[in-house]
């Protein structure tokens, strides 16, 4: 922990040296003209994915050499074990590093419905702004991008999207700023000479090398760059004529507003697959009434995908434990429609429903129709009278002590 504190102190000292105006102090290497884009030679951007905690040391190495990087982070992982905290990211930003977006949950965007893409991208950017950052640049998880994903990234207010991997260099004025080309990620097997060659190629072609880093260690997996190689590379890079700029500074453009997140037309995380950072509760869902006699767990043997949810009540109020769509202002809570869910159970189950008014207030939970116990997967459907609702939350509850396994929620 002492090492982390020292890294934070080093970055804070760099901020103090830049002045107390409260504005981000961007290190400006001598090779970079005041306009931000070089008039001769190439450009290099050093980018860092996922907001891993060891990246604070990488940021310190850049700061000490008068360089700035672009850090693409996931809003739901800030504060999580092994990831940078909000305070650490604030110090990076104040030292001149760019904080960009990377979706809420590291989602593979082309595989998602458009509503869920908006939630991942717009919701992530909105959360970062609420933390005091001004994200202009985005990176697609897994470098997975298609035209629909590009359109959502643009709609959510970003000025660029770092995309396709495997191309050595990008044009300084890219043909498609929402699918910026990069070499493959730099990892444990990448040599110093290979990283240097990306820069040399950018110098020779007067192009833009966007380098991708993840972790920082001698032996922490295939995406961990070795510290000595990284620092040797920075020392070598400092002596080159090539400009080192953040992605946002190369692309330019104003900070655009985040559009309001509209109520989705689908159930988000409908198959209960994503559980990251939710203490065992599926992402975009909430759990009410947990007690010693009523439990929720995720289980295998799902109808589709890997996971299903299981509610078990041994005694007491069987309907007191409720897994339902998160009651929010539209990021998760969908529009009204015909409700559907698949279940197996040892006792009868019933729908439970709450609706949101136009001013954002949620109603009390109301009971829906009852469905019989089922030893094999059975679909329950219901079309409630919710025409005036601004959004809905729904789930299944038990009518008596027992258990139910649930999966594949939907709106029809």
Coordinates of C-alpha atoms in Angstrom, one line a residue:
X1 CA 0.0 0.0 0.0
X2 CA 2.9 2.3 0.7
X3 CA 3.9 2.1 -3.0
X4 CA 0.4 3.2 -4.1
X5 CA 0.5 6.2 -1.7
X6 CA 3.9 7.2 -3.1
X7 CA 2.6 7.0 -6.6
X8 CA -0.3 9.2 -5.7
X9 CA 2.0 11.7 -4.0
X10 CA 4.2 11.8 -7.2
X11 CA 1.2 12.7 -9.4
X12 CA -0.1 15.2 -6.9
X13 CA 3.3 16.9 -6.8
X14 CA 3.2 17.2 -10.6
X15 CA -0.2 18.9 -10.3
X16 CA 1.0 21.3 -7.7
X17 CA 4.0 22.3 -9.8
X18 CA 1.6 23.1 -12.6
X19 CA -0.3 25.7 -10.6
X20 CA -3.4 26.0 -8.5
X21 CA -5.9 27.2 -11.0
X22 CA -7.9 23.9 -10.8
X23 CA -7.5 23.3 -14.6
X24 CA -5.9 20.2 -15.9
X25 CA -2.2 20.8 -16.5
X26 CA -1.2 18.9 -19.6
X27 CA 2.4 18.1 -20.0
X28 CA 3.7 19.5 -23.3
X29 CA 6.7 17.7 -24.8
X30 CA 8.9 20.0 -26.8
X31 CA 8.1 18.1 -30.0
X32 CA 4.4 19.0 -29.8
X33 CA 3.4 22.4 -31.3
X34 CA 0.9 24.6 -29.6
X35 CA -1.9 23.5 -32.0
X36 CA -1.7 20.0 -30.5
X37 CA -1.1 18.3 -33.9
X38 CA 2.4 18.2 -35.3
X39 CA 3.2 19.8 -38.6
X40 CA 5.9 17.3 -39.4
X41 CA 6.6 13.7 -38.2
X42 CA 4.1 11.4 -36.6
X43 CA 2.0 11.2 -33.5
X44 CA 1.9 8.5 -30.7
X45 CA -0.9 8.0 -28.3
X46 CA -0.3 5.8 -25.2
X47 CA -3.7 4.3 -24.2
X48 CA -4.5 2.1 -21.2
X49 CA -7.6 -0.1 -20.8
X50 CA -9.8 -1.1 -17.9
X51 CA -8.6 1.2 -15.2
X52 CA -6.4 -1.4 -13.5
X53 CA -4.8 -0.3 -10.2
X54 CA -1.2 -0.8 -11.4
X55 CA -1.8 1.7 -14.2
X56 CA -1.3 4.4 -11.6
X57 CA 2.4 3.6 -11.7
X58 CA 2.4 3.7 -15.5
X59 CA 0.8 7.1 -15.3
X60 CA 3.5 8.2 -12.9
X61 CA 6.2 7.1 -15.3
X62 CA 4.5 9.2 -18.1
X63 CA 4.2 12.2 -15.8
X64 CA 7.8 12.1 -14.8
X65 CA 8.8 12.2 -18.5
X66 CA 6.4 15.0 -19.5
X67 CA 3.9 12.8 -21.3
X68 CA 0.2 12.2 -21.0
X69 CA -1.8 9.1 -21.7
X70 CA -5.5 8.2 -22.4
X71 CA -7.0 5.9 -19.7
X72 CA -10.2 4.1 -20.8
X73 CA -12.1 3.1 -17.7
X74 CA -15.3 1.2 -16.7
X75 CA -17.5 3.3 -14.4
X76 CA -18.8 0.2 -12.5
X77 CA -15.3 -1.0 -11.7
X78 CA -14.1 2.2 -10.2
X79 CA -13.4 1.5 -6.4
X80 CA -13.5 -2.3 -7.0
X81 CA -10.6 -4.4 -5.8
X82 CA -7.7 -4.2 -8.2
X83 CA -9.0 -1.1 -10.0
X84 CA -8.3 2.6 -9.7
X85 CA -10.4 4.5 -7.3
X86 CA -12.2 7.8 -8.2
X87 CA -9.6 9.7 -6.1
X88 CA -6.7 8.1 -8.0
X89 CA -8.4 8.8 -11.4
X90 CA -8.9 12.4 -10.3
X91 CA -5.2 12.8 -9.6
X92 CA -4.4 11.3 -13.1
X93 CA -6.8 13.8 -14.7
X94 CA -5.3 16.7 -12.8
X95 CA -1.8 15.6 -13.9
X96 CA -2.9 15.9 -17.6
X97 CA -4.0 12.4 -18.4
X98 CA -7.2 11.8 -20.3
X99 CA -10.0 9.8 -18.8
X100 CA -12.1 8.1 -21.4
X101 CA -15.0 5.6 -21.5
X102 CA -15.0 1.8 -22.0
X103 CA -18.6 0.8 -21.3
X104 CA -20.1 0.1 -17.9
X105 CA -19.4 -3.6 -17.8
X106 CA -16.8 -4.3 -20.5
X107 CA -19.6 -5.4 -22.9
X108 CA -19.0 -6.7 -26.4
X109 CA -21.2 -4.1 -28.1
X110 CA -22.0 -5.7 -31.5
X111 CA -23.6 -8.6 -29.6
X112 CA -26.1 -6.4 -27.8
X113 CA -29.5 -4.9 -28.6
X114 CA -29.4 -1.2 -29.4
X115 CA -31.1 -0.3 -26.1
X116 CA -28.5 -2.2 -24.1
X117 CA -25.7 -0.6 -26.2
X118 CA -27.0 2.9 -25.2
X119 CA -27.1 1.8 -21.6
X120 CA -23.5 0.5 -21.7
X121 CA -22.1 3.6 -23.5
X122 CA -24.3 6.5 -22.5
X123 CA -24.7 5.3 -19.0
X124 CA -21.0 4.8 -18.6
X125 CA -20.2 8.3 -19.9
X126 CA -22.9 9.9 -17.7
X127 CA -21.5 8.1 -14.6
X128 CA -18.0 9.4 -15.4
X129 CA -19.3 12.9 -15.9
X130 CA -21.0 12.6 -12.5
X131 CA -17.6 11.9 -11.0
X132 CA -16.2 15.1 -12.4
X133 CA -14.5 13.8 -15.5
X134 CA -15.0 15.1 -19.1
X135 CA -14.7 11.9 -21.3
X136 CA -14.4 12.7 -25.0
X137 CA -12.8 9.4 -26.2
X138 CA -14.1 5.9 -26.1
X139 CA -12.6 2.4 -26.6
X140 CA -14.6 -0.7 -27.7
X141 CA -14.0 -3.7 -25.3
X142 CA -12.3 -6.5 -27.1
X143 CA -11.8 -4.1 -30.1
X144 CA -15.3 -5.3 -31.1
X145 CA -17.0 -2.8 -33.3
X146 CA -19.6 -2.6 -36.1
X147 CA -21.6 0.2 -37.7
X148 CA -24.4 0.0 -35.1
X149 CA -21.9 0.3 -32.2
X150 CA -20.2 3.3 -33.9
X151 CA -23.5 5.0 -34.2
X152 CA -24.3 4.6 -30.5
X153 CA -20.8 5.9 -29.4
X154 CA -21.4 9.0 -31.6
X155 CA -24.9 9.4 -30.2
X156 CA -23.6 9.2 -26.6
X157 CA -21.5 12.3 -27.3
X158 CA -18.0 10.8 -27.8
X159 CA -15.7 12.4 -30.4
X160 CA -13.9 9.1 -31.2
X161 CA -13.9 5.3 -30.7
X162 CA -10.7 3.3 -30.5
X163 CA -11.6 0.1 -32.5
X164 CA -10.0 -2.3 -34.8
X165 CA -6.7 -4.0 -33.7
X166 CA -4.0 -5.4 -35.9
X167 CA -3.3 -2.3 -38.1
X168 CA 0.1 -0.7 -37.3
X169 CA -0.9 2.9 -37.8
X170 CA -3.8 5.3 -38.2
X171 CA -4.0 8.5 -40.2
X172 CA -3.6 11.7 -38.1
X173 CA -6.8 12.8 -39.7
X174 CA -8.6 9.5 -39.6
X175 CA -11.2 8.6 -42.2
X176 CA -13.5 7.1 -39.5
X177 CA -12.8 8.6 -36.0
X178 CA -15.3 6.1 -34.5
X179 CA -13.2 3.1 -35.5
X180 CA -9.6 4.1 -34.9
X181 CA -7.0 1.5 -35.9
X182 CA -4.4 0.2 -33.5
X183 CA -1.7 -2.4 -33.4
X184 CA -2.4 -5.5 -31.3
X185 CA -2.3 -4.9 -27.5
X186 CA 1.2 -4.7 -26.0
X187 CA 1.7 -7.6 -23.5
X188 CA 4.0 -10.0 -21.8
X189 CA 5.5 -11.3 -25.1
X190 CA 6.0 -7.9 -26.8
X191 CA 9.6 -6.9 -27.1
X192 CA 11.0 -3.4 -26.8
X193 CA 12.1 -3.5 -30.5
X194 CA 8.5 -4.3 -31.5
X195 CA 7.1 -1.3 -29.6
X196 CA 9.7 1.0 -31.0
X197 CA 8.9 -0.2 -34.6
X198 CA 5.4 1.1 -34.2
X199 CA 6.8 4.5 -33.4
X200 CA 9.4 4.5 -36.2
X201 CA 6.7 3.5 -38.7
X202 CA 4.5 6.5 -37.6
X203 CA 7.5 8.8 -37.9
X204 CA 8.4 7.6 -41.4
X205 CA 4.8 7.7 -42.6
X206 CA 3.8 10.8 -40.7
X207 CA 1.0 8.8 -39.3
X208 CA -0.6 8.1 -35.8
X209 CA 0.4 5.1 -33.7
X210 CA -2.2 4.4 -31.0
X211 CA -0.6 1.9 -28.6
X212 CA -2.7 -0.2 -26.3
X213 CA -1.6 -1.3 -22.8
X214 CA -3.4 -3.1 -20.0
X215 CA -1.5 -4.4 -16.9
X216 CA 2.0 -3.6 -15.6
X217 CA 4.0 -6.5 -14.1
X218 CA 6.7 -9.1 -14.8
X219 CA 4.3 -12.0 -14.5
X220 CA 0.6 -11.3 -14.2
X221 CA -0.8 -12.7 -17.5
X222 CA -0.5 -12.2 -21.2
X223 CA -1.6 -8.6 -21.2
X224 CA 1.0 -7.5 -18.6
X225 CA 3.8 -5.4 -20.1
X226 CA 7.1 -5.8 -18.2
X227 CA 8.0 -2.7 -16.2
X228 CA 11.6 -2.5 -17.5
X229 CA 10.4 -2.7 -21.2
X230 CA 7.8 -0.1 -20.5
X231 CA 10.2 2.4 -18.9
X232 CA 13.0 1.7 -21.4
X233 CA 10.4 2.4 -24.1
X234 CA 9.4 5.7 -22.5
X235 CA 13.0 6.8 -22.2
X236 CA 13.6 6.0 -25.8
X237 CA 10.4 7.7 -26.9
X238 CA 11.3 10.9 -25.0
X239 CA 14.3 11.3 -27.3
X240 CA 12.3 11.0 -30.5
X241 CA 10.9 13.8 -32.6
X242 CA 7.5 12.2 -32.7
X243 CA 4.7 13.9 -30.7
X244 CA 3.1 12.2 -27.8
X245 CA -0.5 13.2 -27.4
X246 CA -3.7 12.0 -25.9
X247 CA -6.4 10.6 -28.2
X248 CA -8.7 13.4 -27.3
X249 CA -6.1 16.1 -28.2
X250 CA -5.4 14.5 -31.6
X251 CA -9.1 14.2 -32.5
X252 CA -10.0 17.6 -31.0
X253 CA -13.6 18.8 -30.7
X254 CA -15.7 20.2 -27.9
X255 CA -17.0 18.1 -25.0
X256 CA -20.4 17.1 -26.2
X257 CA -23.4 16.5 -23.9
X258 CA -24.6 13.1 -22.9
X259 CA -28.2 12.5 -24.2
X260 CA -30.8 11.4 -21.7
X261 CA -31.1 7.7 -21.4
X262 CA -34.5 6.7 -22.7
X263 CA -36.5 3.9 -21.2
X264 CA -35.4 0.7 -23.1
X265 CA -37.8 -1.3 -25.1
X266 CA -36.3 -4.6 -23.9
X267 CA -35.4 -6.1 -20.5
X268 CA -31.7 -5.3 -19.9
X269 CA -29.6 -8.3 -18.8
X270 CA -32.8 -10.4 -19.4
X271 CA -31.0 -13.8 -19.0
X272 CA -29.3 -12.7 -15.7
X273 CA -25.8 -13.3 -17.1
X274 CA -23.9 -10.3 -15.8
X275 CA -23.3 -10.1 -12.1
X276 CA -20.2 -8.0 -11.9
X277 CA -19.9 -5.7 -8.9
X278 CA -23.4 -6.2 -7.7
X279 CA -22.8 -8.4 -4.6
X280 CA -24.4 -11.4 -6.2
X281 CA -27.4 -9.4 -7.7
X282 CA -27.6 -9.4 -11.5
X283 CA -26.7 -6.1 -13.2
X284 CA -29.8 -3.9 -13.8
X285 CA -31.8 -5.8 -11.1
X286 CA -32.6 -5.2 -7.5
X287 CA -33.3 -7.5 -4.6
X288 CA -35.8 -6.6 -1.9
X289 CA -36.5 -8.5 1.4
X290 CA -33.4 -10.6 1.9
X291 CA -33.5 -12.4 5.2
X292 CA -32.3 -15.5 7.1
X293 CA -35.3 -17.5 5.7
X294 CA -35.3 -16.0 2.2
X295 CA -32.3 -16.1 -0.1
X296 CA -31.4 -15.4 -3.7
X297 CA -28.6 -17.1 -5.6
X298 CA -27.3 -17.6 -9.1
X299 CA -27.3 -21.1 -10.3
X300 CA -26.2 -23.1 -13.4
X301 CA -28.7 -25.2 -15.4
X302 CA -30.1 -22.0 -16.9
X303 CA -32.7 -22.2 -19.7
X304 CA -30.4 -20.1 -21.9
X305 CA -26.9 -18.8 -21.2
X306 CA -24.8 -19.8 -18.2
X307 CA -26.8 -18.5 -15.2
X308 CA -30.3 -18.4 -13.9
X309 CA -31.6 -16.9 -10.6
X310 CA -33.0 -18.9 -7.7
X311 CA -35.3 -17.7 -5.0
X312 CA -35.7 -19.9 -1.9
X313 CA -37.9 -19.2 1.1
X314 CA -38.0 -21.7 4.0
X315 CA -40.6 -20.0 6.2
X316 CA -42.4 -16.7 6.8
X317 CA -43.7 -14.3 4.1
X318 CA -42.9 -16.2 0.9
X319 CA -43.6 -13.1 -1.2
X320 CA -41.2 -10.9 0.8
X321 CA -38.2 -11.7 -1.4
X322 CA -38.4 -9.9 -4.7
X323 CA -35.9 -9.9 -7.6
X324 CA -37.1 -7.2 -9.9
X325 CA -35.8 -4.8 -12.6
X326 CA -33.9 -1.9 -11.1
X327 CA -36.2 1.0 -10.4
X328 CA -34.4 3.9 -12.1
X329 CA -35.2 6.7 -14.5
X330 CA -34.9 4.6 -17.7
X331 CA -31.3 3.2 -17.8
X332 CA -32.6 -0.2 -16.7
X333 CA -36.4 0.2 -16.2
X334 CA -38.1 -0.5 -19.5
X335 CA -41.2 0.8 -21.2
X336 CA -44.5 -1.0 -20.5
X337 CA -45.5 -4.0 -22.5
X338 CA -46.6 -7.7 -22.3
X339 CA -44.4 -9.3 -19.6
X340 CA -42.8 -12.7 -19.9
X341 CA -40.5 -14.9 -17.8
X342 CA -39.5 -18.5 -17.8
X343 CA -39.4 -20.4 -14.5
X344 CA -39.4 -23.8 -12.6
X345 CA -40.8 -23.9 -9.1
X346 CA -41.9 -26.2 -6.2
X347 CA -44.8 -23.9 -5.4
X348 CA -47.1 -21.5 -7.3
X349 CA -45.5 -18.1 -8.3
X350 CA -47.0 -14.8 -9.2
X351 CA -46.0 -11.6 -11.0
X352 CA -45.1 -8.5 -9.0
X353 CA -45.2 -5.1 -10.6
X354 CA -44.3 -1.4 -9.9
X355 CA -44.8 1.5 -12.3
X356 CA -43.0 4.9 -12.7
X357 CA -45.0 8.0 -13.2
X358 CA -43.8 10.8 -15.5
X359 CA -42.3 12.7 -12.6
X360 CA -40.2 9.7 -11.6
X361 CA -42.2 8.4 -8.6
X362 CA -42.5 4.6 -8.3
X363 CA -45.8 3.0 -7.2
X364 CA -46.3 0.4 -4.5
X365 CA -45.8 -3.2 -5.6
X366 CA -49.0 -4.8 -6.9
X367 CA -49.8 -8.5 -7.4
X368 CA -50.2 -10.1 -10.8
X369 CA -51.6 -13.4 -11.9
X370 CA -50.6 -16.7 -10.2
X371 CA -49.0 -19.5 -12.1
X372 CA -48.7 -23.2 -11.0
X373 CA -45.6 -25.0 -9.8
X374 CA -43.6 -26.4 -12.7
X375 CA -40.9 -29.1 -12.6
X376 CA -39.7 -28.2 -16.1
X377 CA -39.3 -24.8 -17.7
X378 CA -42.6 -23.0 -18.1
X379 CA -43.3 -19.5 -19.5
X380 CA -45.4 -17.0 -17.5
X381 CA -46.9 -14.0 -19.4
X382 CA -49.0 -11.1 -18.3
X383 CA -50.2 -7.8 -20.0
X384 CA -50.9 -5.4 -17.2
X385 CA -52.7 -2.1 -17.6
X386 CA -49.7 0.3 -17.7
X387 CA -50.4 2.5 -20.7
X388 CA -49.6 5.7 -18.8
X389 CA -46.5 4.4 -17.1
X390 CA -43.1 6.1 -17.8
X391 CA -41.4 2.8 -16.9
X392 CA -42.0 -0.5 -15.2
X393 CA -40.2 -2.9 -12.8
X394 CA -41.4 -6.5 -12.5
X395 CA -40.4 -9.9 -11.3
X396 CA -41.8 -13.2 -9.9
X397 CA -42.3 -14.0 -6.2
X398 CA -43.3 -17.2 -4.4
X399 CA -46.8 -17.6 -3.0
X400 CA -45.7 -20.1 -0.3
X401 CA -42.4 -21.3 1.1
X402 CA -40.4 -23.2 -1.5
X403 CA -38.1 -22.3 -4.4
X404 CA -38.3 -21.0 -7.9
X405 CA -35.6 -20.8 -10.6
X406 CA -36.1 -17.9 -13.1
X407 CA -34.5 -17.0 -16.4
X408 CA -35.1 -15.1 -19.7
X409 CA -37.3 -12.1 -18.9
X410 CA -38.8 -10.3 -21.8
X411 CA -41.3 -7.7 -23.1
X412 CA -43.5 -8.6 -26.0

